[in-house]
Amino acid sequence: MVELSPQSSADEIVEHLRSIGSEENRRGMLRYGIKIDRALGIPHGAQRQIAKKIKRNHERAFELWQSGIMEAQFIASVTADPKRFPAADARHWAASFDSWDIVDGVSDLFVDTECWRDLIDAFVADEREFVRRTAFAMMAWSVVHRKKEPETTFLDFLQIIEAHATDDRNFVKKAVNWALRSIGKRSMAMHGAALAVAERLARSTDKTARWIGKDAVRELSDAKTLERLAARKG
């Protein structure tokens, strides 16, 4: 087996991934609702270790993506350069999304691109389940990544969240919920606005909106959540 390094080619990396795949792990992924058609069964921790070892290489990342292997695509998202990632390439990648785990992994990259806001607008308007999930996963990741983003951005997100809270598709509604909870935990100032949305949704006559709202109210009203926000403010 070739030892991986920053000089490793995409083919060498894919060969290595194939050699360490596990059918047992692959089958285990099904328990978490992950599609395994394109997966080799390699834990995320091991994938991140490989990405750390081979380091960033933007061109090679696109070669890895073309392999179609789930783990190779995740590593591609970690080793691509977000500053060199145009919206057209992001839309192209998103068009192939077929499982929540690849959506959430690649959204972590997308939110660091210069076109991230435009991508959210485009993805939220897309009717495809995993593409729309990408928009809300990006909202959730933006809370972590975009530290200097003005609060008005997140207030705008709350309006989008409320507008799409009736989308009853499993992987969309869970991402909508994730985004709402994440925004509410960003700061004490944002907490009130997010909680107000959650409370409105919790009173909705729509089953999906009600689930999203009640779950978010539960976390945003939790004493530990409020303690963390108060400590962050101090």
JSON list of C-alpha atoms in Angstrom, two decimals:
[
{"chain": "A", "resi": 1, "resn": "MET", "atom": "CA", "xyz": [0.00, 0.00, 0.00]},
{"chain": "A", "resi": 2, "resn": "VAL", "atom": "CA", "xyz": [1.34, 3.42, -1.00]},
{"chain": "A", "resi": 3, "resn": "GLU", "atom": "CA", "xyz": [1.91, 5.80, 1.94]},
{"chain": "A", "resi": 4, "resn": "LEU", "atom": "CA", "xyz": [-0.26, 8.87, 1.40]},
{"chain": "A", "resi": 5, "resn": "SER", "atom": "CA", "xyz": [1.32, 12.32, 1.32]},
{"chain": "A", "resi": 6, "resn": "PRO", "atom": "CA", "xyz": [0.59, 15.80, -0.08]},
{"chain": "A", "resi": 7, "resn": "GLN", "atom": "CA", "xyz": [2.09, 14.53, -3.34]},
{"chain": "A", "resi": 8, "resn": "SER", "atom": "CA", "xyz": [-0.33, 11.60, -3.65]},
{"chain": "A", "resi": 9, "resn": "SER", "atom": "CA", "xyz": [-2.43, 11.54, -6.78]},
{"chain": "A", "resi": 10, "resn": "ALA", "atom": "CA", "xyz": [-6.19, 11.21, -6.81]},
{"chain": "A", "resi": 11, "resn": "ASP", "atom": "CA", "xyz": [-5.85, 7.65, -8.14]},
{"chain": "A", "resi": 12, "resn": "GLU", "atom": "CA", "xyz": [-3.50, 6.70, -5.30]},
{"chain": "A", "resi": 13, "resn": "ILE", "atom": "CA", "xyz": [-5.88, 8.15, -2.73]},
{"chain": "A", "resi": 14, "resn": "VAL", "atom": "CA", "xyz": [-8.85, 6.32, -4.21]},
{"chain": "A", "resi": 15, "resn": "GLU", "atom": "CA", "xyz": [-6.84, 3.08, -4.28]},
{"chain": "A", "resi": 16, "resn": "HIS", "atom": "CA", "xyz": [-6.01, 3.57, -0.61]},
{"chain": "A", "resi": 17, "resn": "LEU", "atom": "CA", "xyz": [-9.66, 4.23, 0.24]},
{"chain": "A", "resi": 18, "resn": "ARG", "atom": "CA", "xyz": [-10.74, 1.06, -1.51]},
{"chain": "A", "resi": 19, "resn": "SER", "atom": "CA", "xyz": [-8.16, -0.91, 0.45]},
{"chain": "A", "resi": 20, "resn": "ILE", "atom": "CA", "xyz": [-9.45, 0.24, 3.85]},
{"chain": "A", "resi": 21, "resn": "GLY", "atom": "CA", "xyz": [-13.18, 0.07, 3.16]},
{"chain": "A", "resi": 22, "resn": "SER", "atom": "CA", "xyz": [-15.28, -2.14, 5.40]},
{"chain": "A", "resi": 23, "resn": "GLU", "atom": "CA", "xyz": [-18.45, -3.91, 4.38]},
{"chain": "A", "resi": 24, "resn": "GLU", "atom": "CA", "xyz": [-19.46, -4.14, 8.04]},
{"chain": "A", "resi": 25, "resn": "ASN", "atom": "CA", "xyz": [-19.09, -0.37, 8.45]},
{"chain": "A", "resi": 26, "resn": "ARG", "atom": "CA", "xyz": [-20.86, 0.14, 5.16]},
{"chain": "A", "resi": 27, "resn": "ARG", "atom": "CA", "xyz": [-23.88, -1.84, 6.30]},
{"chain": "A", "resi": 28, "resn": "GLY", "atom": "CA", "xyz": [-23.80, -0.06, 9.63]},
{"chain": "A", "resi": 29, "resn": "MET", "atom": "CA", "xyz": [-24.26, 3.28, 7.87]},
{"chain": "A", "resi": 30, "resn": "LEU", "atom": "CA", "xyz": [-27.76, 2.19, 6.92]},
{"chain": "A", "resi": 31, "resn": "ARG", "atom": "CA", "xyz": [-28.81, 2.52, 10.56]},
{"chain": "A", "resi": 32, "resn": "TYR", "atom": "CA", "xyz": [-28.24, 6.26, 10.29]},
{"chain": "A", "resi": 33, "resn": "GLY", "atom": "CA", "xyz": [-30.19, 6.67, 7.09]},
{"chain": "A", "resi": 34, "resn": "ILE", "atom": "CA", "xyz": [-27.05, 7.04, 4.96]},
{"chain": "A", "resi": 35, "resn": "LYS", "atom": "CA", "xyz": [-27.17, 5.76, 1.40]},
{"chain": "A", "resi": 36, "resn": "ILE", "atom": "CA", "xyz": [-24.40, 3.26, 0.81]},
{"chain": "A", "resi": 37, "resn": "ASP", "atom": "CA", "xyz": [-24.58, 2.82, -2.95]},
{"chain": "A", "resi": 38, "resn": "ARG", "atom": "CA", "xyz": [-21.42, 4.89, -3.42]},
{"chain": "A", "resi": 39, "resn": "ALA", "atom": "CA", "xyz": [-19.84, 4.31, 0.00]},
{"chain": "A", "resi": 40, "resn": "LEU", "atom": "CA", "xyz": [-16.86, 2.16, 0.98]},
{"chain": "A", "resi": 41, "resn": "GLY", "atom": "CA", "xyz": [-17.57, 2.09, 4.72]},
{"chain": "A", "resi": 42, "resn": "ILE", "atom": "CA", "xyz": [-14.79, 4.31, 6.11]},
{"chain": "A", "resi": 43, "resn": "PRO", "atom": "CA", "xyz": [-15.45, 6.26, 9.36]},
{"chain": "A", "resi": 44, "resn": "HIS", "atom": "CA", "xyz": [-15.42, 10.06, 9.19]},
{"chain": "A", "resi": 45, "resn": "GLY", "atom": "CA", "xyz": [-12.52, 10.19, 11.62]},
{"chain": "A", "resi": 46, "resn": "ALA", "atom": "CA", "xyz": [-10.35, 8.17, 9.29]},
{"chain": "A", "resi": 47, "resn": "GLN", "atom": "CA", "xyz": [-11.43, 10.31, 6.34]},
{"chain": "A", "resi": 48, "resn": "ARG", "atom": "CA", "xyz": [-10.40, 13.47, 8.18]},
{"chain": "A", "resi": 49, "resn": "GLN", "atom": "CA", "xyz": [-7.04, 11.95, 9.05]},
{"chain": "A", "resi": 50, "resn": "ILE", "atom": "CA", "xyz": [-6.44, 11.20, 5.38]},
{"chain": "A", "resi": 51, "resn": "ALA", "atom": "CA", "xyz": [-7.44, 14.75, 4.42]},
{"chain": "A", "resi": 52, "resn": "LYS", "atom": "CA", "xyz": [-5.03, 16.13, 7.00]},
{"chain": "A", "resi": 53, "resn": "LYS", "atom": "CA", "xyz": [-2.24, 13.93, 5.67]},
{"chain": "A", "resi": 54, "resn": "ILE", "atom": "CA", "xyz": [-2.68, 14.79, 1.99]},
{"chain": "A", "resi": 55, "resn": "LYS", "atom": "CA", "xyz": [-3.35, 18.50, 2.66]},
{"chain": "A", "resi": 56, "resn": "ARG", "atom": "CA", "xyz": [-5.18, 20.98, 0.45]},
{"chain": "A", "resi": 57, "resn": "ASN", "atom": "CA", "xyz": [-4.92, 20.60, -3.31]},
{"chain": "A", "resi": 58, "resn": "HIS", "atom": "CA", "xyz": [-7.75, 22.25, -5.20]},
{"chain": "A", "resi": 59, "resn": "GLU", "atom": "CA", "xyz": [-7.24, 20.58, -8.57]},
{"chain": "A", "resi": 60, "resn": "ARG", "atom": "CA", "xyz": [-6.85, 17.12, -7.03]},
{"chain": "A", "resi": 61, "resn": "ALA", "atom": "CA", "xyz": [-10.02, 17.68, -5.00]},
{"chain": "A", "resi": 62, "resn": "PHE", "atom": "CA", "xyz": [-12.01, 17.89, -8.22]},
{"chain": "A", "resi": 63, "resn": "GLU", "atom": "CA", "xyz": [-10.42, 14.67, -9.44]},
{"chain": "A", "resi": 64, "resn": "LEU", "atom": "CA", "xyz": [-11.42, 12.99, -6.20]},
{"chain": "A", "resi": 65, "resn": "TRP", "atom": "CA", "xyz": [-14.95, 14.28, -6.61]},
{"chain": "A", "resi": 66, "resn": "GLN", "atom": "CA", "xyz": [-15.18, 12.78, -10.08]},
{"chain": "A", "resi": 67, "resn": "SER", "atom": "CA", "xyz": [-14.55, 9.31, -8.64]},
{"chain": "A", "resi": 68, "resn": "GLY", "atom": "CA", "xyz": [-18.14, 9.29, -7.37]},
{"chain": "A", "resi": 69, "resn": "ILE", "atom": "CA", "xyz": [-17.05, 7.52, -4.17]},
{"chain": "A", "resi": 70, "resn": "MET", "atom": "CA", "xyz": [-18.70, 9.07, -1.11]},
{"chain": "A", "resi": 71, "resn": "GLU", "atom": "CA", "xyz": [-15.58, 9.07, 1.05]},
{"chain": "A", "resi": 72, "resn": "ALA", "atom": "CA", "xyz": [-13.44, 10.48, -1.76]},
{"chain": "A", "resi": 73, "resn": "GLN", "atom": "CA", "xyz": [-15.99, 13.24, -2.23]},
{"chain": "A", "resi": 74, "resn": "PHE", "atom": "CA", "xyz": [-15.96, 14.11, 1.45]},
{"chain": "A", "resi": 75, "resn": "ILE", "atom": "CA", "xyz": [-12.15, 14.29, 1.38]},
{"chain": "A", "resi": 76, "resn": "ALA", "atom": "CA", "xyz": [-12.43, 16.43, -1.74]},
{"chain": "A", "resi": 77, "resn": "SER", "atom": "CA", "xyz": [-14.61, 18.89, 0.16]},
{"chain": "A", "resi": 78, "resn": "VAL", "atom": "CA", "xyz": [-12.08, 19.11, 2.99]},
{"chain": "A", "resi": 79, "resn": "THR", "atom": "CA", "xyz": [-9.08, 19.59, 0.70]},
{"chain": "A", "resi": 80, "resn": "ALA", "atom": "CA", "xyz": [-10.61, 21.98, -1.86]},
{"chain": "A", "resi": 81, "resn": "ASP", "atom": "CA", "xyz": [-9.87, 25.70, -1.54]},
{"chain": "A", "resi": 82, "resn": "PRO", "atom": "CA", "xyz": [-13.10, 27.58, -0.70]},
{"chain": "A", "resi": 83, "resn": "LYS", "atom": "CA", "xyz": [-11.58, 30.85, -1.92]},
{"chain": "A", "resi": 84, "resn": "ARG", "atom": "CA", "xyz": [-11.25, 29.34, -5.39]},
{"chain": "A", "resi": 85, "resn": "PHE", "atom": "CA", "xyz": [-14.67, 27.72, -5.44]},
{"chain": "A", "resi": 86, "resn": "PRO", "atom": "CA", "xyz": [-17.14, 29.45, -7.79]},
{"chain": "A", "resi": 87, "resn": "ALA", "atom": "CA", "xyz": [-20.92, 29.14, -7.57]},
{"chain": "A", "resi": 88, "resn": "ALA", "atom": "CA", "xyz": [-21.10, 27.11, -10.80]},
{"chain": "A", "resi": 89, "resn": "ASP", "atom": "CA", "xyz": [-18.91, 24.37, -9.33]},
{"chain": "A", "resi": 90, "resn": "ALA", "atom": "CA", "xyz": [-20.91, 24.36, -6.11]},
{"chain": "A", "resi": 91, "resn": "ARG", "atom": "CA", "xyz": [-24.15, 23.95, -8.04]},
{"chain": "A", "resi": 92, "resn": "HIS", "atom": "CA", "xyz": [-22.59, 21.15, -10.07]},
{"chain": "A", "resi": 93, "resn": "TRP", "atom": "CA", "xyz": [-21.53, 19.27, -6.93]},
{"chain": "A", "resi": 94, "resn": "ALA", "atom": "CA", "xyz": [-24.89, 19.84, -5.25]},
{"chain": "A", "resi": 95, "resn": "ALA", "atom": "CA", "xyz": [-26.74, 18.39, -8.23]},
{"chain": "A", "resi": 96, "resn": "SER", "atom": "CA", "xyz": [-25.30, 14.96, -7.39]},
{"chain": "A", "resi": 97, "resn": "PHE", "atom": "CA", "xyz": [-26.17, 14.98, -3.68]},
{"chain": "A", "resi": 98, "resn": "ASP", "atom": "CA", "xyz": [-28.09, 11.85, -2.73]},
{"chain": "A", "resi": 99, "resn": "SER", "atom": "CA", "xyz": [-27.54, 11.41, 1.02]},
{"chain": "A", "resi": 100, "resn": "TRP", "atom": "CA", "xyz": [-27.68, 13.70, 4.04]},
{"chain": "A", "resi": 101, "resn": "ASP", "atom": "CA", "xyz": [-24.12, 12.98, 5.18]},
{"chain": "A", "resi": 102, "resn": "ILE", "atom": "CA", "xyz": [-22.47, 14.18, 1.98]},
{"chain": "A", "resi": 103, "resn": "VAL", "atom": "CA", "xyz": [-24.72, 17.25, 2.03]},
{"chain": "A", "resi": 104, "resn": "ASP", "atom": "CA", "xyz": [-23.67, 18.18, 5.56]},
{"chain": "A", "resi": 105, "resn": "GLY", "atom": "CA", "xyz": [-20.00, 17.53, 4.88]},
{"chain": "A", "resi": 106, "resn": "VAL", "atom": "CA", "xyz": [-19.81, 19.55, 1.68]},
{"chain": "A", "resi": 107, "resn": "SER", "atom": "CA", "xyz": [-21.98, 22.35, 3.09]},
{"chain": "A", "resi": 108, "resn": "ASP", "atom": "CA", "xyz": [-19.13, 22.90, 5.54]},
{"chain": "A", "resi": 109, "resn": "LEU", "atom": "CA", "xyz": [-17.02, 23.86, 2.51]},
{"chain": "A", "resi": 110, "resn": "PHE", "atom": "CA", "xyz": [-19.70, 25.85, 0.70]},
{"chain": "A", "resi": 111, "resn": "VAL", "atom": "CA", "xyz": [-20.28, 28.19, 3.61]},
{"chain": "A", "resi": 112, "resn": "ASP", "atom": "CA", "xyz": [-16.64, 29.33, 3.40]},
{"chain": "A", "resi": 113, "resn": "THR", "atom": "CA", "xyz": [-16.90, 30.33, -0.25]},
{"chain": "A", "resi": 114, "resn": "GLU", "atom": "CA", "xyz": [-17.31, 33.95, -1.32]},
{"chain": "A", "resi": 115, "resn": "CYS", "atom": "CA", "xyz": [-20.61, 33.08, -3.01]},
{"chain": "A", "resi": 116, "resn": "TRP", "atom": "CA", "xyz": [-22.16, 31.39, 0.02]},
{"chain": "A", "resi": 117, "resn": "ARG", "atom": "CA", "xyz": [-25.13, 33.74, 0.38]},
{"chain": "A", "resi": 118, "resn": "ASP", "atom": "CA", "xyz": [-26.07, 33.41, -3.28]},
{"chain": "A", "resi": 119, "resn": "LEU", "atom": "CA", "xyz": [-25.77, 29.65, -2.98]},
{"chain": "A", "resi": 120, "resn": "ILE", "atom": "CA", "xyz": [-28.19, 29.55, -0.07]},
{"chain": "A", "resi": 121, "resn": "ASP", "atom": "CA", "xyz": [-30.73, 31.55, -2.06]},
{"chain": "A", "resi": 122, "resn": "ALA", "atom": "CA", "xyz": [-30.32, 29.23, -5.07]},
{"chain": "A", "resi": 123, "resn": "PHE", "atom": "CA", "xyz": [-30.45, 26.02, -3.07]},
{"chain": "A", "resi": 124, "resn": "VAL", "atom": "CA", "xyz": [-33.46, 26.98, -0.97]},
{"chain": "A", "resi": 125, "resn": "ALA", "atom": "CA", "xyz": [-35.42, 27.68, -4.16]},
{"chain": "A", "resi": 126, "resn": "ASP", "atom": "CA", "xyz": [-34.48, 24.25, -5.56]},
{"chain": "A", "resi": 127, "resn": "GLU", "atom": "CA", "xyz": [-37.18, 21.58, -5.16]},
{"chain": "A", "resi": 128, "resn": "ARG", "atom": "CA", "xyz": [-34.73, 18.66, -4.94]},
{"chain": "A", "resi": 129, "resn": "GLU", "atom": "CA", "xyz": [-34.67, 17.33, -1.37]},
{"chain": "A", "resi": 130, "resn": "PHE", "atom": "CA", "xyz": [-30.94, 17.16, -0.84]},
{"chain": "A", "resi": 131, "resn": "VAL", "atom": "CA", "xyz": [-30.22, 20.42, -2.63]},
{"chain": "A", "resi": 132, "resn": "ARG", "atom": "CA", "xyz": [-32.74, 22.24, -0.44]},
{"chain": "A", "resi": 133, "resn": "ARG", "atom": "CA", "xyz": [-31.25, 20.56, 2.61]},
{"chain": "A", "resi": 134, "resn": "THR", "atom": "CA", "xyz": [-27.93, 22.07, 1.57]},
{"chain": "A", "resi": 135, "resn": "ALA", "atom": "CA", "xyz": [-29.34, 25.59, 2.01]},
{"chain": "A", "resi": 136, "resn": "PHE", "atom": "CA", "xyz": [-30.35, 24.95, 5.61]},
{"chain": "A", "resi": 137, "resn": "ALA", "atom": "CA", "xyz": [-27.20, 23.00, 6.43]},
{"chain": "A", "resi": 138, "resn": "MET", "atom": "CA", "xyz": [-25.25, 26.01, 5.20]},
{"chain": "A", "resi": 139, "resn": "MET", "atom": "CA", "xyz": [-27.30, 28.29, 7.44]},
{"chain": "A", "resi": 140, "resn": "ALA", "atom": "CA", "xyz": [-26.44, 26.08, 10.40]},
{"chain": "A", "resi": 141, "resn": "TRP", "atom": "CA", "xyz": [-22.73, 25.97, 9.50]},
{"chain": "A", "resi": 142, "resn": "SER", "atom": "CA", "xyz": [-22.65, 29.72, 8.95]},
{"chain": "A", "resi": 143, "resn": "VAL", "atom": "CA", "xyz": [-23.30, 30.21, 12.66]},
{"chain": "A", "resi": 144, "resn": "VAL", "atom": "CA", "xyz": [-20.00, 28.45, 13.33]},
{"chain": "A", "resi": 145, "resn": "HIS", "atom": "CA", "xyz": [-17.95, 29.78, 10.43]},
{"chain": "A", "resi": 146, "resn": "ARG", "atom": "CA", "xyz": [-19.11, 33.33, 9.77]},
{"chain": "A", "resi": 147, "resn": "LYS", "atom": "CA", "xyz": [-18.18, 34.94, 13.08]},
{"chain": "A", "resi": 148, "resn": "LYS", "atom": "CA", "xyz": [-18.19, 38.49, 11.72]},
{"chain": "A", "resi": 149, "resn": "GLU", "atom": "CA", "xyz": [-21.48, 38.19, 9.87]},
{"chain": "A", "resi": 150, "resn": "PRO", "atom": "CA", "xyz": [-23.99, 40.89, 10.88]},
{"chain": "A", "resi": 151, "resn": "GLU", "atom": "CA", "xyz": [-27.06, 39.75, 12.74]},
{"chain": "A", "resi": 152, "resn": "THR", "atom": "CA", "xyz": [-29.31, 40.98, 9.94]},
{"chain": "A", "resi": 153, "resn": "THR", "atom": "CA", "xyz": [-28.12, 38.03, 7.84]},
{"chain": "A", "resi": 154, "resn": "PHE", "atom": "CA", "xyz": [-29.44, 35.57, 10.40]},
{"chain": "A", "resi": 155, "resn": "LEU", "atom": "CA", "xyz": [-32.67, 37.49, 10.82]},
{"chain": "A", "resi": 156, "resn": "ASP", "atom": "CA", "xyz": [-33.17, 37.04, 7.08]},
{"chain": "A", "resi": 157, "resn": "PHE", "atom": "CA", "xyz": [-32.50, 33.33, 7.50]},
{"chain": "A", "resi": 158, "resn": "LEU", "atom": "CA", "xyz": [-35.24, 33.10, 10.11]},
{"chain": "A", "resi": 159, "resn": "GLN", "atom": "CA", "xyz": [-37.73, 34.39, 7.58]},
{"chain": "A", "resi": 160, "resn": "ILE", "atom": "CA", "xyz": [-36.63, 31.71, 5.10]},
{"chain": "A", "resi": 161, "resn": "ILE", "atom": "CA", "xyz": [-36.78, 29.03, 7.79]},
{"chain": "A", "resi": 162, "resn": "GLU", "atom": "CA", "xyz": [-40.33, 29.97, 8.71]},
{"chain": "A", "resi": 163, "resn": "ALA", "atom": "CA", "xyz": [-41.37, 30.02, 5.05]},
{"chain": "A", "resi": 164, "resn": "HIS", "atom": "CA", "xyz": [-40.10, 26.47, 4.47]},
{"chain": "A", "resi": 165, "resn": "ALA", "atom": "CA", "xyz": [-41.09, 24.90, 7.79]},
{"chain": "A", "resi": 166, "resn": "THR", "atom": "CA", "xyz": [-43.94, 23.02, 6.13]},
{"chain": "A", "resi": 167, "resn": "ASP", "atom": "CA", "xyz": [-41.63, 21.03, 3.83]},
{"chain": "A", "resi": 168, "resn": "ASP", "atom": "CA", "xyz": [-42.34, 17.59, 5.27]},
{"chain": "A", "resi": 169, "resn": "ARG", "atom": "CA", "xyz": [-39.51, 15.73, 3.58]},
{"chain": "A", "resi": 170, "resn": "ASN", "atom": "CA", "xyz": [-37.42, 14.12, 6.29]},
{"chain": "A", "resi": 171, "resn": "PHE", "atom": "CA", "xyz": [-34.01, 15.45, 5.34]},
{"chain": "A", "resi": 172, "resn": "VAL", "atom": "CA", "xyz": [-35.31, 18.95, 4.70]},
{"chain": "A", "resi": 173, "resn": "LYS", "atom": "CA", "xyz": [-37.30, 19.35, 7.90]},
{"chain": "A", "resi": 174, "resn": "LYS", "atom": "CA", "xyz": [-34.39, 18.11, 10.02]},
{"chain": "A", "resi": 175, "resn": "ALA", "atom": "CA", "xyz": [-32.06, 20.64, 8.41]},
{"chain": "A", "resi": 176, "resn": "VAL", "atom": "CA", "xyz": [-34.61, 23.45, 8.87]},
{"chain": "A", "resi": 177, "resn": "ASN", "atom": "CA", "xyz": [-34.76, 22.51, 12.55]},
{"chain": "A", "resi": 178, "resn": "TRP", "atom": "CA", "xyz": [-30.95, 22.39, 12.76]},
{"chain": "A", "resi": 179, "resn": "ALA", "atom": "CA", "xyz": [-30.63, 25.85, 11.24]},
{"chain": "A", "resi": 180, "resn": "LEU", "atom": "CA", "xyz": [-33.24, 27.35, 13.56]},
{"chain": "A", "resi": 181, "resn": "ARG", "atom": "CA", "xyz": [-31.62, 25.89, 16.69]},
{"chain": "A", "resi": 182, "resn": "SER", "atom": "CA", "xyz": [-28.14, 26.95, 15.57]},
{"chain": "A", "resi": 183, "resn": "ILE", "atom": "CA", "xyz": [-29.17, 30.55, 14.96]},
{"chain": "A", "resi": 184, "resn": "GLY", "atom": "CA", "xyz": [-30.87, 30.67, 18.34]},
{"chain": "A", "resi": 185, "resn": "LYS", "atom": "CA", "xyz": [-27.66, 29.57, 20.03]},
{"chain": "A", "resi": 186, "resn": "ARG", "atom": "CA", "xyz": [-25.40, 32.08, 18.27]},
{"chain": "A", "resi": 187, "resn": "SER", "atom": "CA", "xyz": [-25.96, 34.92, 20.74]},
{"chain": "A", "resi": 188, "resn": "MET", "atom": "CA", "xyz": [-28.38, 36.11, 23.34]},
{"chain": "A", "resi": 189, "resn": "ALA", "atom": "CA", "xyz": [-29.60, 38.77, 20.91]},
{"chain": "A", "resi": 190, "resn": "MET", "atom": "CA", "xyz": [-30.37, 36.16, 18.25]},
{"chain": "A", "resi": 191, "resn": "HIS", "atom": "CA", "xyz": [-31.85, 33.78, 20.79]},
{"chain": "A", "resi": 192, "resn": "GLY", "atom": "CA", "xyz": [-35.00, 35.83, 21.28]},
{"chain": "A", "resi": 193, "resn": "ALA", "atom": "CA", "xyz": [-35.73, 36.13, 17.58]},
{"chain": "A", "resi": 194, "resn": "ALA", "atom": "CA", "xyz": [-35.18, 32.43, 16.94]},
{"chain": "A", "resi": 195, "resn": "LEU", "atom": "CA", "xyz": [-37.23, 31.41, 19.95]},
{"chain": "A", "resi": 196, "resn": "ALA", "atom": "CA", "xyz": [-40.11, 33.60, 18.76]},
{"chain": "A", "resi": 197, "resn": "VAL", "atom": "CA", "xyz": [-40.07, 31.82, 15.40]},
{"chain": "A", "resi": 198, "resn": "ALA", "atom": "CA", "xyz": [-39.88, 28.44, 17.12]},
{"chain": "A", "resi": 199, "resn": "GLU", "atom": "CA", "xyz": [-42.85, 29.28, 19.33]},
{"chain": "A", "resi": 200, "resn": "ARG", "atom": "CA", "xyz": [-44.93, 30.37, 16.35]},
{"chain": "A", "resi": 201, "resn": "LEU", "atom": "CA", "xyz": [-44.10, 27.17, 14.52]},
{"chain": "A", "resi": 202, "resn": "ALA", "atom": "CA", "xyz": [-44.93, 25.12, 17.61]},
{"chain": "A", "resi": 203, "resn": "ARG", "atom": "CA", "xyz": [-48.46, 26.53, 17.48]},
{"chain": "A", "resi": 204, "resn": "SER", "atom": "CA", "xyz": [-48.86, 25.82, 13.77]},
{"chain": "A", "resi": 205, "resn": "THR", "atom": "CA", "xyz": [-51.66, 23.66, 12.43]},
{"chain": "A", "resi": 206, "resn": "ASP", "atom": "CA", "xyz": [-49.09, 22.07, 10.10]},
{"chain": "A", "resi": 207, "resn": "LYS", "atom": "CA", "xyz": [-47.61, 18.86, 11.53]},
{"chain": "A", "resi": 208, "resn": "THR", "atom": "CA", "xyz": [-44.10, 19.42, 10.18]},
{"chain": "A", "resi": 209, "resn": "ALA", "atom": "CA", "xyz": [-43.87, 23.06, 11.27]},
{"chain": "A", "resi": 210, "resn": "ARG", "atom": "CA", "xyz": [-45.18, 22.08, 14.69]},
{"chain": "A", "resi": 211, "resn": "TRP", "atom": "CA", "xyz": [-42.51, 19.39, 15.08]},
{"chain": "A", "resi": 212, "resn": "ILE", "atom": "CA", "xyz": [-39.74, 21.79, 14.02]},
{"chain": "A", "resi": 213, "resn": "GLY", "atom": "CA", "xyz": [-41.01, 24.46, 16.39]},
{"chain": "A", "resi": 214, "resn": "LYS", "atom": "CA", "xyz": [-41.52, 22.26, 19.43]},
{"chain": "A", "resi": 215, "resn": "ASP", "atom": "CA", "xyz": [-38.11, 20.63, 19.09]},
{"chain": "A", "resi": 216, "resn": "ALA", "atom": "CA", "xyz": [-36.41, 24.02, 18.72]},
{"chain": "A", "resi": 217, "resn": "VAL", "atom": "CA", "xyz": [-38.33, 25.50, 21.66]},
{"chain": "A", "resi": 218, "resn": "ARG", "atom": "CA", "xyz": [-37.21, 22.57, 23.80]},
{"chain": "A", "resi": 219, "resn": "GLU", "atom": "CA", "xyz": [-33.52, 23.18, 23.11]},
{"chain": "A", "resi": 220, "resn": "LEU", "atom": "CA", "xyz": [-33.61, 26.97, 23.08]},
{"chain": "A", "resi": 221, "resn": "SER", "atom": "CA", "xyz": [-35.48, 27.02, 26.40]},
{"chain": "A", "resi": 222, "resn": "ASP", "atom": "CA", "xyz": [-33.14, 24.53, 28.04]},
{"chain": "A", "resi": 223, "resn": "ALA", "atom": "CA", "xyz": [-31.35, 25.89, 31.11]},
{"chain": "A", "resi": 224, "resn": "LYS", "atom": "CA", "xyz": [-27.93, 24.75, 29.85]},
{"chain": "A", "resi": 225, "resn": "THR", "atom": "CA", "xyz": [-28.46, 26.55, 26.54]},
{"chain": "A", "resi": 226, "resn": "LEU", "atom": "CA", "xyz": [-29.37, 29.76, 28.37]},
{"chain": "A", "resi": 227, "resn": "GLU", "atom": "CA", "xyz": [-26.37, 29.40, 30.71]},
{"chain": "A", "resi": 228, "resn": "ARG", "atom": "CA", "xyz": [-23.98, 29.05, 27.78]},
{"chain": "A", "resi": 229, "resn": "LEU", "atom": "CA", "xyz": [-25.45, 32.09, 26.06]},
{"chain": "A", "resi": 230, "resn": "ALA", "atom": "CA", "xyz": [-25.26, 34.18, 29.23]},
{"chain": "A", "resi": 231, "resn": "ALA", "atom": "CA", "xyz": [-21.63, 33.16, 29.77]},
{"chain": "A", "resi": 232, "resn": "ARG", "atom": "CA", "xyz": [-20.74, 33.99, 26.17]},
{"chain": "A", "resi": 233, "resn": "LYS", "atom": "CA", "xyz": [-22.29, 37.42, 26.57]},
{"chain": "A", "resi": 234, "resn": "GLY", "atom": "CA", "xyz": [-20.25, 38.03, 29.70]}
]
